[in-house]
Amino acid sequence: MKISFFTALLIITAITTATAQQRARDLGIKFNGTIGQYNAITDVKGVLVGYKTLISGDGPLATGKGPVRTGVTVIMPNGKSIDPLPAGWFSLNGDGEMTGTTVIDEYGLNYGPIGITNTNSVGVVRDAIGEWNVKNFSKGSLVDFSFGLPVAAETFDGVLNDINGFHVKKEDVFEALSTAHGGKVEEGNVGGGTGMSLFQFKGGSGTSSRVISIDTATYTVGAFVQGNFGRRTDLIISGVPVGKEWKGDLPVINSKPKDGSIIIIIGTDAPLLPAQLKLVAKRASLGVARCGGVGRNSSGDIFLAFSTVPPKDNAKGTLQTWTVLPKEQMDKVFQATVESVEEAIVNAMIAAKDMKGINGNTVYAIRHDKLMQVINSYSHKMQ
């Protein structure tokens, strides 16, 4: 049987559409605010995202061999550069790790790529980013600080992954750095988010953005999350207590469960001081709360915000000038942060797929059809 070119094109289009990664808005879930072109942190000009995903093996845990369900994510605030940008950070709950924060407190600046991975791989990711910095930006001077003090953060994937096997290698970090890009960002079971869970559904990596206007200027605020926290009954989506309405689909865990963590990176092209960016990072907490997060014990909830507008030095380096929004004009930035974090968390869940890991531990993705039934049914009851 011969198939015409037009028919073949329709078949390919249908397959592509069916397998394309879905996001919350594709299902009809409503959120406030105006999104950017890609509804991603990459809507902030100059920001790049790269992943290396590691999935191999099945069956019982054999430490050092697998099963492997992990990876690394890199976010480049200033492209493939270590030129500093203003930054601030905030810990809602400190049962976690984010390196490089003391120098951010000291200088108010972040230098180069940010890594996110599993708990036991923070060291190798941090060191690999530093080595990449040296290879690409060292000037060979007697005092060479191109390695820097890189930011690397983590959430725990030991429910699905052979976390004590240390499977993330520096070459994986190099690959994530070299392939980092702007534009559309993959979500769900990718990069550092590969083995993560959200509200006892499959979780992972997610992103969203908002575009705001202040006076005659237009700014973008973007959020990226690596989500791995929450109990089922906590889950709220679009104001609906989905977790309390949901029946079944609980994970199969053949070990003691623990609450996880969330790492959030906020980027904006709004001109802000480091102290103002700390305030922005604090507001990420409210986006987590909108989804039902409460910052339980053992959940490391650590957030970093950066601006792509650096200060300017004079020719002699004796004077530095900052262009900043007045604090009284920051409410729209705060609101955009809360909204983009909320949507990024939901996007991570919507994009995720079922995953079976060590010892047969299985975490199920949230079912899209059932989710919309729950949301629509609850909304109808409230009318």
XYZ file of C-alpha atoms in Angstrom:
383
model
C 0.000 0.000 0.000
C 1.429 3.345 -1.015
C 1.157 6.328 1.321
C 1.080 9.800 -0.176
C 3.521 12.448 1.016
C 0.624 14.449 2.462
C -0.689 11.441 4.414
C 2.786 10.619 5.705
C 3.187 14.228 6.831
C -0.082 14.039 8.736
C 1.005 10.799 10.429
C 4.365 12.281 11.447
C 2.640 15.420 12.711
C 0.164 13.376 14.733
C 2.931 11.269 16.286
C 4.990 14.355 17.086
C 2.002 16.082 18.661
C 1.094 13.000 20.690
C 4.623 12.590 22.050
C 5.366 16.289 22.571
C 6.007 17.210 26.175
C 2.909 18.776 27.700
C 2.804 21.659 30.131
C 0.180 22.851 32.599
C -1.340 25.433 30.242
C -1.670 22.794 27.493
C -4.153 21.002 29.751
C -6.157 24.178 30.371
C -4.860 24.874 33.874
C -5.204 28.574 34.631
C -2.523 30.830 36.066
C -2.257 34.563 36.600
C 0.163 36.825 34.794
C 1.599 37.301 31.298
C 4.162 34.701 30.221
C 7.230 35.213 28.026
C 7.824 33.644 24.602
C 8.953 30.278 25.966
C 7.377 30.531 29.424
C 10.801 29.683 30.798
C 13.737 31.203 32.653
C 15.400 31.475 29.231
C 12.965 34.287 28.402
C 15.415 36.408 30.402
C 17.928 37.416 27.733
C 21.293 35.703 28.056
C 20.149 32.872 30.346
C 20.984 29.330 29.193
C 19.932 25.923 30.566
C 21.758 22.620 30.049
C 21.100 19.040 31.176
C 22.781 15.671 31.411
C 20.350 12.863 32.249
C 21.595 9.490 33.522
C 19.189 6.527 33.388
C 20.379 2.922 33.386
C 19.740 -0.443 35.019
C 16.782 -2.063 36.755
C 16.110 -4.259 39.751
C 17.658 -4.478 43.220
C 20.066 -1.820 44.437
C 23.717 -2.678 43.836
C 25.672 0.254 45.189
C 28.065 1.556 42.567
C 26.258 -0.228 39.730
C 22.688 1.069 39.888
C 19.906 1.360 39.053
C 20.800 4.916 38.044
C 18.133 7.653 37.933
C 19.955 10.943 38.267
C 21.731 13.756 36.408
C 22.851 17.361 36.500
C 21.331 20.679 35.476
C 23.273 23.858 34.775
C 21.862 27.363 34.561
C 24.054 30.025 33.018
C 22.855 33.484 34.116
C 25.209 35.356 31.798
C 25.663 32.995 28.871
C 28.903 31.027 28.665
C 30.742 33.519 30.815
C 31.986 34.050 34.364
C 31.365 37.785 34.269
C 29.635 38.585 37.570
C 25.978 39.479 37.974
C 24.079 40.758 41.044
C 22.618 37.964 43.171
C 20.950 37.221 46.490
C 19.802 34.010 48.155
C 17.415 32.820 50.854
C 16.936 29.629 52.848
C 13.351 28.817 53.767
C 14.525 25.553 55.314
C 18.228 24.805 55.547
C 18.208 21.004 55.481
C 20.091 21.048 52.195
C 23.119 22.402 50.365
C 23.925 25.329 48.112
C 27.608 26.148 47.772
C 28.996 29.588 46.984
C 26.483 31.486 49.097
C 28.985 33.123 51.456
C 30.707 34.925 48.595
C 27.299 36.042 47.316
C 26.658 37.543 50.759
C 30.088 39.181 50.737
C 30.128 40.662 47.231
C 26.485 40.575 46.175
C 27.551 38.881 42.942
C 27.413 35.443 41.337
C 30.223 34.361 39.037
C 29.306 31.952 36.247
C 27.212 28.777 35.952
C 24.925 27.373 38.646
C 24.672 23.587 39.049
C 21.800 21.505 40.461
C 22.094 17.755 41.075
C 21.511 15.059 43.696
C 22.647 15.376 47.311
C 25.795 13.278 46.989
C 27.012 14.883 43.766
C 27.230 18.520 44.857
C 31.003 18.289 45.229
C 31.753 16.873 41.795
C 29.370 19.334 40.129
C 30.880 22.291 41.968
C 34.430 21.194 41.111
C 33.579 20.445 37.478
C 32.080 23.912 37.004
C 35.264 25.373 38.463
C 37.444 23.270 36.164
C 35.330 24.314 33.177
C 35.826 27.940 34.233
C 39.606 27.477 34.333
C 39.703 25.773 30.935
C 37.655 28.502 29.304
C 38.535 31.703 31.150
C 41.974 31.374 32.761
C 44.384 34.122 31.691
C 47.385 32.290 33.073
C 48.311 34.981 35.574
C 50.354 34.217 38.673
C 47.257 34.686 40.845
C 44.485 32.960 38.915
C 41.005 32.925 40.423
C 39.134 31.783 37.312
C 37.996 28.604 39.150
C 35.891 30.861 41.374
C 33.499 29.716 44.092
C 30.774 28.020 42.031
C 27.178 27.606 43.146
C 25.992 23.988 43.254
C 22.770 22.855 44.926
C 20.943 19.573 45.519
C 17.824 17.601 46.244
C 17.707 13.947 47.340
C 16.949 11.266 44.721
C 17.901 8.201 46.803
C 14.391 6.737 46.661
C 14.807 5.951 42.958
C 18.550 6.326 42.369
C 21.706 4.556 43.533
C 22.729 7.804 45.195
C 25.711 6.286 47.036
C 27.078 5.052 43.712
C 28.270 8.564 42.774
C 27.268 8.194 39.122
C 27.461 11.877 38.171
C 30.950 12.510 36.781
C 32.702 15.704 35.788
C 32.301 14.754 32.125
C 28.527 14.823 32.618
C 28.781 18.362 33.978
C 30.980 19.385 31.040
C 28.354 18.014 28.630
C 25.559 19.930 30.353
C 27.669 23.104 30.174
C 28.647 22.669 26.525
C 25.074 21.941 25.394
C 23.362 24.652 27.459
C 21.039 26.739 25.313
C 18.314 29.345 25.320
C 14.772 28.975 24.004
C 12.559 26.026 24.918
C 13.508 24.129 28.057
C 12.779 20.433 28.598
C 11.019 19.600 31.865
C 10.174 16.652 34.096
C 12.532 13.640 34.300
C 15.629 15.454 33.082
C 18.972 16.617 34.453
C 19.209 16.942 38.212
C 15.442 16.436 38.376
C 15.550 12.937 36.888
C 14.935 10.976 40.098
C 12.819 13.500 42.000
C 9.228 13.400 43.312
C 6.607 16.068 44.025
C 3.702 15.559 46.408
C 4.243 11.794 46.000
C 3.845 12.093 42.241
C 6.809 12.076 39.890
C 8.512 15.469 39.927
C 11.715 16.949 38.551
C 12.685 20.038 36.577
C 10.252 22.832 35.724
C 10.282 26.429 34.578
C 8.039 29.419 33.872
C 8.268 33.174 33.296
C 6.346 36.415 33.599
C 6.578 39.700 31.693
C 5.811 42.882 33.628
C 5.788 46.620 32.964
C 7.011 49.290 35.358
C 6.523 52.826 34.042
C 7.648 52.652 30.387
C 10.017 49.700 30.865
C 9.243 46.016 30.308
C 10.995 43.354 32.382
C 11.016 39.555 32.488
C 11.127 37.358 35.575
C 11.862 33.658 35.098
C 11.889 30.737 37.546
C 13.536 27.336 37.365
C 12.785 24.667 39.978
C 14.149 21.263 40.870
C 11.198 19.986 42.867
C 11.340 17.010 45.238
C 9.022 17.682 48.188
C 5.506 17.520 49.580
C 2.909 15.081 50.830
C -0.019 14.060 48.635
C -2.661 15.707 50.811
C -0.796 19.049 50.621
C -1.019 19.443 46.841
C -2.863 22.504 45.510
C -3.085 23.296 41.792
C -4.741 26.463 40.546
C -6.308 26.929 43.968
C -7.857 23.449 43.982
C -6.886 21.038 46.825
C -6.039 18.324 44.318
C -4.189 16.155 46.821
C -7.161 15.879 49.158
C -9.477 15.014 46.271
C -7.133 12.470 44.655
C -7.593 8.749 45.227
C -4.930 6.146 44.455
C -1.695 6.348 42.446
C 0.467 6.423 45.574
C 4.115 5.542 45.015
C 5.432 2.061 45.715
C 8.353 2.607 48.078
C 10.219 -0.376 49.526
C 12.160 1.771 51.953
C 11.382 4.454 54.523
C 10.128 7.595 52.714
C 11.400 11.070 53.590
C 10.300 14.539 52.598
C 12.530 16.026 49.935
C 13.593 19.513 48.955
C 13.272 22.225 46.344
C 15.929 24.381 44.735
C 14.661 27.499 42.957
C 16.627 29.832 40.707
C 15.022 33.181 39.800
C 16.410 35.296 36.965
C 15.336 38.764 35.876
C 16.471 41.602 33.645
C 15.059 44.121 36.109
C 17.924 46.180 37.622
C 18.137 45.210 41.282
C 20.604 45.437 44.149
C 21.789 42.246 45.896
C 19.658 43.091 48.944
C 16.632 43.480 46.674
C 17.396 40.130 45.024
C 17.390 38.514 48.459
C 13.862 39.867 48.862
C 12.957 38.346 45.487
C 14.424 35.001 46.560
C 12.280 35.141 49.722
C 9.128 35.509 47.611
C 9.824 32.172 45.962
C 8.582 30.714 49.265
C 5.101 32.012 48.476
C 5.088 30.242 45.123
C 5.923 27.008 46.936
C 3.123 27.689 49.434
C 0.602 28.237 46.645
C 1.227 24.619 45.623
C 0.820 23.417 49.198
C 4.421 23.325 50.353
C 4.996 23.947 54.055
C 8.776 23.561 54.397
C 8.670 20.412 56.511
C 11.631 19.126 58.469
C 14.241 17.441 56.221
C 13.138 19.546 53.261
C 15.977 21.751 52.027
C 14.254 24.754 50.443
C 16.973 27.088 49.145
C 16.431 29.854 46.596
C 18.734 32.126 44.589
C 17.818 35.196 42.524
C 19.999 37.058 40.052
C 19.704 40.100 37.805
C 21.290 40.293 34.369
C 22.005 44.019 34.851
C 25.546 44.352 36.296
C 26.968 47.430 37.999
C 29.324 49.628 35.956
C 32.870 50.495 37.015
C 34.678 53.652 35.999
C 37.901 53.425 33.977
C 40.102 53.328 37.077
C 37.943 50.858 38.956
C 37.568 53.320 41.786
C 33.841 53.933 41.473
C 30.932 51.614 40.816
C 27.489 52.708 39.659
C 24.316 50.651 40.029
C 21.059 51.225 38.184
C 18.195 49.968 40.344
C 14.454 49.981 40.766
C 13.238 51.756 43.895
C 11.967 49.245 46.438
C 8.546 50.877 46.201
C 8.386 49.671 42.570
C 9.182 46.031 43.305
C 5.701 44.660 43.976
C 5.291 43.565 40.357
C 8.625 41.744 40.525
C 7.500 39.992 43.708
C 4.191 38.984 42.148
C 5.885 37.719 38.978
C 8.231 35.635 41.130
C 5.404 34.004 43.077
C 3.411 33.276 39.915
C 6.340 31.873 37.930
C 7.483 29.625 40.789
C 3.974 28.249 41.255
C 3.633 27.425 37.563
C 7.165 26.014 37.298
C 6.386 23.503 40.056
C 3.203 22.388 38.318
C 5.001 22.220 34.959
C 7.580 19.868 36.483
C 4.774 17.507 37.515
C 2.865 17.706 34.245
C 5.969 16.939 32.156
C 7.162 14.072 34.354
C 6.675 10.392 33.471
C 6.287 7.286 35.630
C 9.629 6.045 36.930
C 10.727 2.755 38.490
C 14.068 2.819 40.273
C 16.032 0.931 42.898
C 14.424 -2.145 44.446
C 11.357 -1.665 42.291
C 10.489 1.652 43.935
C 8.003 3.322 41.604
C 6.673 6.868 41.519
C 3.750 7.577 39.187
C 3.310 10.726 37.157
C 0.159 12.725 37.746
C -2.499 11.582 35.257
C -3.513 14.510 33.089
C -7.070 13.397 32.401
C -7.766 12.616 36.037
C -6.187 15.906 37.134
C -8.497 17.942 34.925
C -11.487 15.932 36.129
C -10.570 16.747 39.723
C -10.040 20.438 38.970
C -13.223 20.813 36.929
C -15.331 18.816 39.386
C -14.115 20.830 42.364
C -14.609 24.136 40.548
C -18.161 23.079 39.661
C -18.913 22.214 43.310
C -17.691 25.651 44.386
C -20.021 27.510 42.015
